Amino acid sequence: MREDHQDAIRRVDETRLWQRHAQMAQIGAIPGNGVNRAAFSTEDIRARRLLVSWAEARNFEVSMDGIGNVFVRRPGLEPNAAPVLSGSHMDSQPRGGRFDGIYGVLAALEAIEAIDEAGVKTRRSIELVAWSNEEGGRFSPCTMGSAVYTGAKTLGEVAGAQDNDGVVLRDALAETLAALPHVRKREFNAPAAAYIEAHIEQGPLLELEGKTIGVVTGIQGLRWFNVEVFGETAHAGTTPLRVRKDAVRAAVAVIQALAEHIRDPDDIVRFTVGRMLVTPNSSNSVASHVLFSVDLRHPDLATVQQLGESVAEIARQAAAPCTVKITPTLHDDPCTFDASVVASIENAAGRLGLAHMRLPSGASHDAMYMSRVCPTGMIFVPCEKGVSHNEAENATPGDLAAGARVLTATLLDLASR
Ligand code: GLV
Ligand code: MN
Ligand code: MN
């Protein structure tokens, strides 16, 4: 390996990286050591300002596109060559942890700072990217920033999304953009030479296998739906059960029927109902309307397709005497990462003497949309007991730094091609 590349990797600073996680974790901190940093909230704006302040302290150029994705650029020798991108997201689940997403942003910042401190001249520019609204916990669907950036969705298609309080995404986004007025605006979908995302594994495999680095091979497919059940509100004390159209009982029947249908002895199918809104939501009124989400995932395209196609009919049958309306909200096929990027990550882990293994991602990531427009890969580091989307999410400073070193080595390789 080139001496200046080795120097850059040595300059990855475990303490700085850990302290930045601690600083970010104060923004939206919730009891139990977690964070609640919803997309386009005041906490999200504070996180963006902090990131921008770190980037500007280094004189890196910062820009932001029309959905609020933030870019931090370290220029290469050939400013017109497509850059290598690396990052993840800063928003969190409502009861999220301190590492999901933010690790990939801070690891990319650590990498470009280390490369800068070592004075390495790369052929291509390297750009950190912090994607907007990856989690979809406030505004559905998830991975929105990368979907719009890559053209998989338009800003117009997602701008009308509403949160549980009726706030429209368009307005929350406008506030976010206005909060960083000095940041240069940029267009969507500039050419990228490659994209690498570092992330905690969010599952237990690396820990169980005693490995420090996961070389990610791809992401399983998913289907999201909103299921609405329409009944009739009535008095809970007077209305005989036989004449009710109880939307809550019908919703429970639908969920039960879907769970029966997806039953998988190998436990590979993922089926989740994580969000439910009841109207009028009063303990002595029969519910007239229930909206709930369905999240279905599987690594195999045919299976995820077939599961998704079965939802509407199963729901219709199980909901009687209530009626249902099914709205697909997200549709992502499984993706396979680029072989040369996967090999670059694997070689970097090997050269650094880190125990590593290949594995697929069960969670979705912005890397999925980026894989449609450029060679893409991901680096996983272990998280304690595989716990994620939970305040207790945890990772060690040493593993986070090891992942940042692999990221630095991989960025240097790809930026020199
Ligand atoms: C992303 O957090 C996902 O839902 O997989
Ligand atoms: Mn994430
Ligand atoms: Mn997440």
PDB file of C-alpha atoms in Angstrom, residues 169 171 212 214 216 281 362:
ATOM      1  CA  LEU A 169     -43.338  17.181   4.540  1.00  0.00           C
ATOM      2  CA  ASP A 171     -43.405  22.588   5.001  1.00  0.00           C
ATOM      3  CA  THR A 212     -15.061  -6.985  13.317  1.00  0.00           C
ATOM      4  CA  GLY A 214     -19.002  -7.239   7.668  1.00  0.00           C
ATOM      5  CA  VAL A 216     -22.059  -6.584   2.750  1.00  0.00           C
ATOM      6  CA  ASN A 281     -59.574   6.425  19.408  1.00  0.00           C
ATOM      7  CA  GLY A 362     -31.567  -7.445   6.498  1.00  0.00           C
TER       8      GLY A 362
END
